[in-house]
Short mmCIF file of N, CA, C and O in Angstrom, two decimals:
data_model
loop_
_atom_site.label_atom_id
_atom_site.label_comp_id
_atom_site.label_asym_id
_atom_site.label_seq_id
_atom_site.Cartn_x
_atom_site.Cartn_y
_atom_site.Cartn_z
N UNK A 1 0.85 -1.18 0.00
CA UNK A 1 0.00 0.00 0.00
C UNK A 1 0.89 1.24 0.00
O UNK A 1 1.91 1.44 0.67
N UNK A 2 0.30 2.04 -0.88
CA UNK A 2 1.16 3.36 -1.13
C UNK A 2 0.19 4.99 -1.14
O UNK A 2 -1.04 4.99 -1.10
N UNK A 3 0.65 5.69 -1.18
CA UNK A 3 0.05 7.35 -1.81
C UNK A 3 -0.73 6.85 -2.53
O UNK A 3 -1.85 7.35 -2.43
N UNK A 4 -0.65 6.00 -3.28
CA UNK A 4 -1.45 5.96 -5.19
C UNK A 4 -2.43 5.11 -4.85
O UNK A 4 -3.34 5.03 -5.67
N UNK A 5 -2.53 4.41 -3.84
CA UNK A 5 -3.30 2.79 -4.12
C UNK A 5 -3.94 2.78 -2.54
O UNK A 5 -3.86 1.80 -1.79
N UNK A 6 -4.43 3.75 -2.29
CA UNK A 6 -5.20 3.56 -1.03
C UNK A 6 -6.74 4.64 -1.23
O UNK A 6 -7.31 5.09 -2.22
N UNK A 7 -7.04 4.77 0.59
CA UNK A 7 -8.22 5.41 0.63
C UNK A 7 -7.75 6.83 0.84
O UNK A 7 -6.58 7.12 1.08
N UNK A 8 -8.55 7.53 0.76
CA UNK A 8 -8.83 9.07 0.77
C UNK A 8 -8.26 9.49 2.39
O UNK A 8 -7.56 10.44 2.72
N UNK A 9 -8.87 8.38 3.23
CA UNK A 9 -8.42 8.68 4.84
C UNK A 9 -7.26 8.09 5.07
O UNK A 9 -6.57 8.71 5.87
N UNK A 10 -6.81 7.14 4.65
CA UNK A 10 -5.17 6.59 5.07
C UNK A 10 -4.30 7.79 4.30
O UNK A 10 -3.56 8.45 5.03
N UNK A 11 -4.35 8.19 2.64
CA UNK A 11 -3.86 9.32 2.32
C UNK A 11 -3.69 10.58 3.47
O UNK A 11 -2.69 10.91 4.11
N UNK A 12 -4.73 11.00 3.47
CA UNK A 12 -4.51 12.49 4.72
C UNK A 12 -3.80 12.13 5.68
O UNK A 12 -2.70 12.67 5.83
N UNK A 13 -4.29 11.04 6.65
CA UNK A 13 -3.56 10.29 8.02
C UNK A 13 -1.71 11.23 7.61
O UNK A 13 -1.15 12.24 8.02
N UNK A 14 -1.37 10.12 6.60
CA UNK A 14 0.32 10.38 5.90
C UNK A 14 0.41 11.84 5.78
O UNK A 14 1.40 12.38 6.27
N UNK A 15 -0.61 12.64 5.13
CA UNK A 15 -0.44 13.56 4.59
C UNK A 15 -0.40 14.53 6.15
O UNK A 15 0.60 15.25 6.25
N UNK A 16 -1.03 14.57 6.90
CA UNK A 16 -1.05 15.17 8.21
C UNK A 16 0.52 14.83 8.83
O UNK A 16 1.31 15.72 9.16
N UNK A 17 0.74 13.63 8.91
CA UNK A 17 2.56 12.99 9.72
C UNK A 17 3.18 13.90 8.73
O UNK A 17 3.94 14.78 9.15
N UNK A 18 2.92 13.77 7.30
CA UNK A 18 3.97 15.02 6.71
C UNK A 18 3.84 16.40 6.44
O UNK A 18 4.32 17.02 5.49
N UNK A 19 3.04 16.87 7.48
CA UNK A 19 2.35 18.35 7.16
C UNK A 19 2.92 19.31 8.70
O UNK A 19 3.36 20.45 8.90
N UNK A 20 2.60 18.05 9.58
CA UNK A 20 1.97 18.35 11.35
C UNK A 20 3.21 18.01 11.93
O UNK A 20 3.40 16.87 12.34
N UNK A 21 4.33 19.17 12.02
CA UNK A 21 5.47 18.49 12.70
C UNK A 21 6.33 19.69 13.05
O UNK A 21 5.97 20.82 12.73
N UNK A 22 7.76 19.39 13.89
CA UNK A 22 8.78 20.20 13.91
C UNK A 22 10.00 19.72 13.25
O UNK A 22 11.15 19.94 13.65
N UNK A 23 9.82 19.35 12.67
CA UNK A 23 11.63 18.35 11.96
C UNK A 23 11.88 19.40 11.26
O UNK A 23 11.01 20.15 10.82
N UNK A 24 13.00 19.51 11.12
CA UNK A 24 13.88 19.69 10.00
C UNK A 24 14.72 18.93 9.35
O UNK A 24 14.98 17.81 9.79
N UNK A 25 15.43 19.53 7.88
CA UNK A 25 16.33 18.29 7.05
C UNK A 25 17.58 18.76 7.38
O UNK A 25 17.78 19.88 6.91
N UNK A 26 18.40 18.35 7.96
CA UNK A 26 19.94 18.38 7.82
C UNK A 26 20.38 18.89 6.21
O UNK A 26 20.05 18.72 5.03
N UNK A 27 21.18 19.49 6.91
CA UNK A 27 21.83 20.61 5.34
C UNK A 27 22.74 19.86 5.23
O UNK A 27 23.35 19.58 6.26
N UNK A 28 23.26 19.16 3.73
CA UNK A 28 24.46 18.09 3.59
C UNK A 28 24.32 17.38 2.09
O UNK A 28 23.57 17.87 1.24
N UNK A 29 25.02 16.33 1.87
CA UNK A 29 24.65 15.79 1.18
C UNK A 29 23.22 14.92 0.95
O UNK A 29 22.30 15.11 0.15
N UNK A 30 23.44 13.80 2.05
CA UNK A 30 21.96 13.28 1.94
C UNK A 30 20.33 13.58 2.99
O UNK A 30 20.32 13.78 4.20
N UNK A 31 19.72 13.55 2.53
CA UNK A 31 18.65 13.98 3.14
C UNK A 31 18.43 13.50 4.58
O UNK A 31 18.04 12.34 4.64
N UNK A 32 18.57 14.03 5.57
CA UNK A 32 18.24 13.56 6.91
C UNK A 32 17.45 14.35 7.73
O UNK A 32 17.69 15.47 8.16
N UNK A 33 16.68 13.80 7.87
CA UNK A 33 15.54 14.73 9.09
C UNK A 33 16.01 14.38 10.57
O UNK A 33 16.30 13.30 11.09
N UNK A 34 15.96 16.00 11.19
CA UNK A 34 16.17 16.11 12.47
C UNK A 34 14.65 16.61 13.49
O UNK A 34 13.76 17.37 13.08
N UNK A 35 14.69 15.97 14.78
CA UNK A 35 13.58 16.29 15.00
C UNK A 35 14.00 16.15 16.67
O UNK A 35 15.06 15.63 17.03
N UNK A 36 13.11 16.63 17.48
CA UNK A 36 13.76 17.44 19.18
C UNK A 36 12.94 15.86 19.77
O UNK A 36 13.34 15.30 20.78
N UNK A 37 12.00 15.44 19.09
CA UNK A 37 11.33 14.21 19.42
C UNK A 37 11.44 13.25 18.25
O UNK A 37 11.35 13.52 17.05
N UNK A 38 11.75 11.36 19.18
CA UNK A 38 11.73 10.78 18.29
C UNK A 38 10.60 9.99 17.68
O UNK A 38 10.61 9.07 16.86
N UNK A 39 9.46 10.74 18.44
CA UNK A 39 8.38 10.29 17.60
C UNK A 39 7.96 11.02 16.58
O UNK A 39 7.23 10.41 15.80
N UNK A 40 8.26 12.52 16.25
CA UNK A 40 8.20 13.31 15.27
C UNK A 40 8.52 12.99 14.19
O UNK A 40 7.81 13.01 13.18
N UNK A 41 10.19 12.47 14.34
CA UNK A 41 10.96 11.85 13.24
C UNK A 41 10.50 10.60 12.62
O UNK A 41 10.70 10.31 11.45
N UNK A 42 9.75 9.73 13.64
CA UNK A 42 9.58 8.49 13.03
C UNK A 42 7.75 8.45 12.60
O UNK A 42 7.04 7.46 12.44
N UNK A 43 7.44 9.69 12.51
CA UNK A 43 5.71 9.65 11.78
C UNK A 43 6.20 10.83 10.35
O UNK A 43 5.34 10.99 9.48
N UNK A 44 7.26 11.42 10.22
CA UNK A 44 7.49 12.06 8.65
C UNK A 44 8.45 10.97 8.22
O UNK A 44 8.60 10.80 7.01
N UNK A 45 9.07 10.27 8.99
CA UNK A 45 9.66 8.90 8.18
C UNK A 45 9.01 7.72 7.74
O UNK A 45 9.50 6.90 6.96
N UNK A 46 7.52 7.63 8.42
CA UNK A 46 6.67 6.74 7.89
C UNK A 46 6.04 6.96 7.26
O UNK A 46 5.43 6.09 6.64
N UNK A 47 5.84 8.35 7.06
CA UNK A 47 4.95 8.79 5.62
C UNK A 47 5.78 9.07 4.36
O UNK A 47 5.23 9.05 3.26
N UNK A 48 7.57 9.40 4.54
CA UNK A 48 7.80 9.04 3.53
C UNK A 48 7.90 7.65 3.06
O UNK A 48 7.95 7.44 1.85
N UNK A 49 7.92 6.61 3.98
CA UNK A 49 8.20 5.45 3.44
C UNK A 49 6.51 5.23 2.71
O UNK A 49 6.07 4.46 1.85
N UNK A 50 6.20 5.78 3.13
CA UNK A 50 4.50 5.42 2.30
C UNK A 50 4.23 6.39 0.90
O UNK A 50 3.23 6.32 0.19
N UNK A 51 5.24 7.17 0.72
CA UNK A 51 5.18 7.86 -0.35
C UNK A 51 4.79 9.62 -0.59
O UNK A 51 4.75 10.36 -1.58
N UNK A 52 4.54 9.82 0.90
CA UNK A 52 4.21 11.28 0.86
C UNK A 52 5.64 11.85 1.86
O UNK A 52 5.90 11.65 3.04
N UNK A 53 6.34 12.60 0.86
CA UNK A 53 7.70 12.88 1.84
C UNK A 53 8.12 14.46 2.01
O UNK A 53 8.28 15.39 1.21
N UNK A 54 8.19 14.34 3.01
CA UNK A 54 8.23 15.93 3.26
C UNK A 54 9.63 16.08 2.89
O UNK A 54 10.52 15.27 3.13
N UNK A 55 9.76 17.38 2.17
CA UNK A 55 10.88 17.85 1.60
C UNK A 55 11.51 19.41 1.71
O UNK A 55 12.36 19.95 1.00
N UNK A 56 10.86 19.85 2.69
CA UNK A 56 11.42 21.13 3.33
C UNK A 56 10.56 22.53 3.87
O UNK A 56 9.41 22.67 3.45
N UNK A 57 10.83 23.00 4.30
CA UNK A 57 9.86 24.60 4.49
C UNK A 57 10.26 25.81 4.86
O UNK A 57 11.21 26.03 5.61
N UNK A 58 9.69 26.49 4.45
CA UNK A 58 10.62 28.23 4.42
C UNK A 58 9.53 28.58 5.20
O UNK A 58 8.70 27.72 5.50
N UNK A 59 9.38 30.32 5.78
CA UNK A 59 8.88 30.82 6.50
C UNK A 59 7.24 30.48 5.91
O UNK A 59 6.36 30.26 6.74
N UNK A 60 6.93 30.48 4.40
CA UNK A 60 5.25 30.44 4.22
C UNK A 60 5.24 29.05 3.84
O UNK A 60 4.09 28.68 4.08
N UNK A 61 5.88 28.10 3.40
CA UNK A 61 5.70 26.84 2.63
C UNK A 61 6.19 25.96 3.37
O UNK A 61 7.08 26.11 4.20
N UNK A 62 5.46 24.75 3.02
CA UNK A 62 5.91 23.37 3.27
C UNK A 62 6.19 22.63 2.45
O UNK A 62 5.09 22.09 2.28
N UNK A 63 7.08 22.01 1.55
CA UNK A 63 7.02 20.92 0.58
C UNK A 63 7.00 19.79 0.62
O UNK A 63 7.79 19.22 1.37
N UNK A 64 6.10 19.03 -0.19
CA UNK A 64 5.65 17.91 0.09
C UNK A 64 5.71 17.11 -1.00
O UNK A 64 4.86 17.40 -1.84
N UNK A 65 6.70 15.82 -1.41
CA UNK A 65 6.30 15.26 -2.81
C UNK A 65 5.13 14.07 -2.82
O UNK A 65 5.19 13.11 -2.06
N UNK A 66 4.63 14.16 -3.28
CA UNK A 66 3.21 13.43 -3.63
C UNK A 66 2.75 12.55 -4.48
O UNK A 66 1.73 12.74 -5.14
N UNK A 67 3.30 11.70 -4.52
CA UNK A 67 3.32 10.12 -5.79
C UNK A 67 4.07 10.97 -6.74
O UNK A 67 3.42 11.38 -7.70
N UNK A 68 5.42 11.36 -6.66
CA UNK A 68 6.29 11.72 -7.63
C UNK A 68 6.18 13.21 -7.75
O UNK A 68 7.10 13.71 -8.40
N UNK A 69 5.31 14.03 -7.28
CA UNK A 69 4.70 15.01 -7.64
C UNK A 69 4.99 15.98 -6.55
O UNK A 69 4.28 15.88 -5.55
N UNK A 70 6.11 17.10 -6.57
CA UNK A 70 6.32 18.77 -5.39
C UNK A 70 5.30 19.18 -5.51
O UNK A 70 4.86 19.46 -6.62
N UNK A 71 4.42 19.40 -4.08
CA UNK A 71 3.44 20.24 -3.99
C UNK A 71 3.93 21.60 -2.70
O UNK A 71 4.60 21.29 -1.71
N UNK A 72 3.59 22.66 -2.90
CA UNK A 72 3.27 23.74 -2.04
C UNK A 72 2.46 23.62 -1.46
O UNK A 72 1.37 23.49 -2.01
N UNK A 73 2.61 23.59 0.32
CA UNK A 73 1.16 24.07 1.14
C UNK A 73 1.45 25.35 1.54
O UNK A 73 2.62 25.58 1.81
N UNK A 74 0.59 26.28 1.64
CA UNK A 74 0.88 27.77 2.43
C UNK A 74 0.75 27.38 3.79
O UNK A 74 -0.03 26.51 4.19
N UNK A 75 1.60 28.10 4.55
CA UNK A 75 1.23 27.96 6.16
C UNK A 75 0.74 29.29 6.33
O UNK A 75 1.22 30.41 6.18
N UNK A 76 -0.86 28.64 6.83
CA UNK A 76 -1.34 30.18 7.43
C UNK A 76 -0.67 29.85 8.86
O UNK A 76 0.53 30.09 8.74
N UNK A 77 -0.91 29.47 9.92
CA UNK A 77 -1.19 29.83 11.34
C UNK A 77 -0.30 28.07 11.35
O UNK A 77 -0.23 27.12 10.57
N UNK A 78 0.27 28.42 12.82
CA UNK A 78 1.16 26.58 13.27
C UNK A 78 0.66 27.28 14.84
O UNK A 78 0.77 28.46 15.19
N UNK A 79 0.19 26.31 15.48
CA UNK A 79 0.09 26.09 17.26
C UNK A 79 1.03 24.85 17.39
O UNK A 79 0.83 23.69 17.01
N UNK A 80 2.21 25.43 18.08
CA UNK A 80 3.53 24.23 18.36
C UNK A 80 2.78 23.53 19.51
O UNK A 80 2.13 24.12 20.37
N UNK A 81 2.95 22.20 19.43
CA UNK A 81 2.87 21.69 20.33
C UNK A 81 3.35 22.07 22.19
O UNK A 81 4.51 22.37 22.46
N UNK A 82 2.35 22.01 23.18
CA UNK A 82 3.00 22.26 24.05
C UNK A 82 2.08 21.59 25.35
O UNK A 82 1.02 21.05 25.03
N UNK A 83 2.40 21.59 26.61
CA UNK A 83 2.36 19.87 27.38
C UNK A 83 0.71 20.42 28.10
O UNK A 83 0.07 19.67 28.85
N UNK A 84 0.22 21.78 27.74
CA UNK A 84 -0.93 21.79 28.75
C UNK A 84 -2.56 21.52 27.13
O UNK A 84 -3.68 21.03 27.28
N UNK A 85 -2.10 21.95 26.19
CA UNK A 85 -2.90 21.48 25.19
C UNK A 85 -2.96 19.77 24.16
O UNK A 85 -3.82 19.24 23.45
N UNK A 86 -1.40 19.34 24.65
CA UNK A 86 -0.81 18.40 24.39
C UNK A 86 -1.75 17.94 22.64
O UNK A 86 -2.64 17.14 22.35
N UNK A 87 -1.11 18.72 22.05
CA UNK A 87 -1.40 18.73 20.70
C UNK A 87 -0.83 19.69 19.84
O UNK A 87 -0.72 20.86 20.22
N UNK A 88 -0.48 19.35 18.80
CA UNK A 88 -0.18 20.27 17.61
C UNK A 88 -0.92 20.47 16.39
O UNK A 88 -1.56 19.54 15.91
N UNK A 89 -0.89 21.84 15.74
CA UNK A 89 -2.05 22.06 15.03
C UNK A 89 -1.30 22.73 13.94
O UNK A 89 -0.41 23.50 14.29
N UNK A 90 -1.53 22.54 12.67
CA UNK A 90 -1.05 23.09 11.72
C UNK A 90 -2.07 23.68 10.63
O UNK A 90 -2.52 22.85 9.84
N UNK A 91 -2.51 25.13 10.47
CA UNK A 91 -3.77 25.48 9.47
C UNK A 91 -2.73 25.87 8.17
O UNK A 91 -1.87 26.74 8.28
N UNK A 92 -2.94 25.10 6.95
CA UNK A 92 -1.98 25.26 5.72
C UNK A 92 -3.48 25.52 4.51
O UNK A 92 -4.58 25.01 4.74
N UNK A 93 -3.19 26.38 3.27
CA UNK A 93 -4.08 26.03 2.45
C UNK A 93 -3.38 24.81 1.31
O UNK A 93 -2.16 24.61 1.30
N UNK A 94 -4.10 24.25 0.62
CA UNK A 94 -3.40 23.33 -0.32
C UNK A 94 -3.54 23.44 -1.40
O UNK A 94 -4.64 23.91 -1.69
N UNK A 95 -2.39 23.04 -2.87
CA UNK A 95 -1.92 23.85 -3.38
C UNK A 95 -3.66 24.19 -4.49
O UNK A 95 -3.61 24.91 -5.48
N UNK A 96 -4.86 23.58 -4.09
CA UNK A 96 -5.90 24.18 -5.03
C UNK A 96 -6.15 25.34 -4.43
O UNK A 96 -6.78 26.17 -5.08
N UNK A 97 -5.63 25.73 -2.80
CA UNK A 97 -6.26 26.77 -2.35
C UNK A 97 -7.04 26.63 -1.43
O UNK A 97 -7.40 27.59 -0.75
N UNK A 98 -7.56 25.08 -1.17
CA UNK A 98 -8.65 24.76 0.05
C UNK A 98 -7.52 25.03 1.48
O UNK A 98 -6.31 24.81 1.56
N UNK A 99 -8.34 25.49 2.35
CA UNK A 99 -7.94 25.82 3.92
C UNK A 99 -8.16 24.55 4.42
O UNK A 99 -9.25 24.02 4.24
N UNK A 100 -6.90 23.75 5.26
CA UNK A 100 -6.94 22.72 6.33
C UNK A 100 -6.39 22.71 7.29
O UNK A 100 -5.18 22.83 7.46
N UNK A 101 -7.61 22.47 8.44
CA UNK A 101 -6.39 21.82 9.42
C UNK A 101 -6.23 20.16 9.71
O UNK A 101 -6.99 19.19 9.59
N UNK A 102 -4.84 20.34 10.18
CA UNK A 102 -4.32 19.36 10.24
C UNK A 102 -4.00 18.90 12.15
O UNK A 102 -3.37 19.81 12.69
N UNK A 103 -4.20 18.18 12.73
CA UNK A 103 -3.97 18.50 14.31
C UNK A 103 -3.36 16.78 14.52
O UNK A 103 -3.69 15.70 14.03
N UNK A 104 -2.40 17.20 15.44
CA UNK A 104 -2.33 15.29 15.92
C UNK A 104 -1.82 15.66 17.56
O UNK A 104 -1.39 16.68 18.09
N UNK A 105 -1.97 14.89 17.83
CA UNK A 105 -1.13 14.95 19.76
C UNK A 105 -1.79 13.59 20.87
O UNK A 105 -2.37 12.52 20.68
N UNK A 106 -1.42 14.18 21.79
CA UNK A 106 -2.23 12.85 22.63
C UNK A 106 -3.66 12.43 22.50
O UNK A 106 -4.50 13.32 22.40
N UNK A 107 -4.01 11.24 22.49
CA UNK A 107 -5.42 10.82 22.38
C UNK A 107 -6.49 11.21 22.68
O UNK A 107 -7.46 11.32 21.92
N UNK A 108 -6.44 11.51 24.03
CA UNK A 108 -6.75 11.99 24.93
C UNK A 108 -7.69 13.37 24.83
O UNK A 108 -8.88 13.65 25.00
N UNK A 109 -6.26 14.18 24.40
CA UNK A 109 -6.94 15.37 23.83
C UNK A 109 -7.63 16.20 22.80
O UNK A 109 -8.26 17.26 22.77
N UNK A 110 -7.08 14.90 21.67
CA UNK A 110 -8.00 14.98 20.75
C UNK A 110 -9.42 14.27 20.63
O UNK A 110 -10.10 14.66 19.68
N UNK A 111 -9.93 13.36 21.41
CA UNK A 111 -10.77 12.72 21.60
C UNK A 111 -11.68 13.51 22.15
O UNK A 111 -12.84 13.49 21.73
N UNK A 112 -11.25 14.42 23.26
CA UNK A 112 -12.19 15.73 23.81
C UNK A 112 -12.33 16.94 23.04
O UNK A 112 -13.08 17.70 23.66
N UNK A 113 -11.95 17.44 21.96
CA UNK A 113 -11.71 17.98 20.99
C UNK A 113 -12.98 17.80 20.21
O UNK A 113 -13.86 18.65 20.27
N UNK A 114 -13.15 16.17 19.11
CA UNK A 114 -13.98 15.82 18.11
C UNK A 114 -15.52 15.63 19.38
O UNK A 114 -16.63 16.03 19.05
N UNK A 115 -15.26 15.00 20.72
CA UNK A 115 -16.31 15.59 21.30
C UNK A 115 -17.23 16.27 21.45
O UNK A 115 -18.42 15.93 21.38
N UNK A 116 -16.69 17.57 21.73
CA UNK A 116 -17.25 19.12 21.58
C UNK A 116 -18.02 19.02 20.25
O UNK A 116 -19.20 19.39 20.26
N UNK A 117 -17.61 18.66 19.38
CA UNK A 117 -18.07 18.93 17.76
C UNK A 117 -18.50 17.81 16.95
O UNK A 117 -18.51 17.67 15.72
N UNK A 118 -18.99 16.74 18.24
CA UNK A 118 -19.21 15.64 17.11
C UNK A 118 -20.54 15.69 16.41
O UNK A 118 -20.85 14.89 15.52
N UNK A 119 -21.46 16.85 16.96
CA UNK A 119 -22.46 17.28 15.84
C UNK A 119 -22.56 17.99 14.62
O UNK A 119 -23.46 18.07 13.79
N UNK A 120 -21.16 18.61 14.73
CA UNK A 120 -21.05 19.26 13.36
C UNK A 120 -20.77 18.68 12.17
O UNK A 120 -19.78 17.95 12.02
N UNK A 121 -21.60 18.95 11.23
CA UNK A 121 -21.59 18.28 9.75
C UNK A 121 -20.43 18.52 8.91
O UNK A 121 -20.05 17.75 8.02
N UNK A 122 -19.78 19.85 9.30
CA UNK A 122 -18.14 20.47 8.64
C UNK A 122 -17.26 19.38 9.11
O UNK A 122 -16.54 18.85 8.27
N UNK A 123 -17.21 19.03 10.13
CA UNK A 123 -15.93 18.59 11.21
C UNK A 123 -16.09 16.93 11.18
O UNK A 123 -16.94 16.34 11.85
N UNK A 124 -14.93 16.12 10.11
CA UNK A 124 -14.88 14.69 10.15
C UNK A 124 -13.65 14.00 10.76
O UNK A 124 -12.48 14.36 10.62
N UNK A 125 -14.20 12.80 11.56
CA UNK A 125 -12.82 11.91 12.00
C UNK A 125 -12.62 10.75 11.27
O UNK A 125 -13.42 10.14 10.57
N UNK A 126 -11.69 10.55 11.47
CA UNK A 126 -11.62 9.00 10.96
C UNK A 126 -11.04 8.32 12.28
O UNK A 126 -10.37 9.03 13.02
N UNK A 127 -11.23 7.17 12.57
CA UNK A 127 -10.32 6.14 13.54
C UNK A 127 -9.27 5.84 12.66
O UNK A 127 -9.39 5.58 11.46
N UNK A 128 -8.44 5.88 13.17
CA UNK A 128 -6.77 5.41 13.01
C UNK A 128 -6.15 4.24 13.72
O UNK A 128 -4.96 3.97 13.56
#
């Protein structure tokens, strides 16, 4: 299973691990991502191994290659992760222009989160 050959929700899942993060790439010859956590590193390393690989970001962009394919996300707004919201949130538009967010962190707190809003018709989860 890859980028190309799945569902719409395993796609995003990847696409969020390579959107929703703090890593950076080591400046060098070969590509290495650095990250302050090693679970950071090892959810943009599992989405590149699945085919969506993050490939760098400047102050407005994120790059992302996409079944062979550099895409631009704009970063509007990033909420860094931090231990009393215990979640990170990333609002990017994508490159058609649609506004997303993207959020991942403890269970916990996202579970009380889709809570609040599990009547709203805008606002979808998937189980993971």
């Amino acid at each position: 299973v890859n980028a190309q050959n799945c569902s719409d929700a395993v796609r995003e899942f990847f696409l969020c691990m390579a959107l929703c993060h703090s890593v950076q790439i080591s400046k060098g010859g070969s590509k290495q991502y650095q990250a302050t956590s090693p679970d950071e590193q090892a959810f943009v390393e599992a989405a590149a191994s699945f085919g969506i690989v993050f490939e760098g970001k400047s102050d407005e962009h994120l790059l992302v290659t996409i079944a062979g394919q550099l895409q631009r996300f704009e970063i509007v707004h990033t909420l860094d992760f931090d231990p009393s919201r215990r979640r990170m949130s990333v609002l990017i538009r994508n490159p058609e222009g649609q506004g997303m967010l993207y959020c991942k962190g403890a269970d916990v707190a996202l579970t009380q989160c889709f809570a609040r809003v599990q009547n709203d018709d805008e606002i979808t989860s998937a189980n993971h």
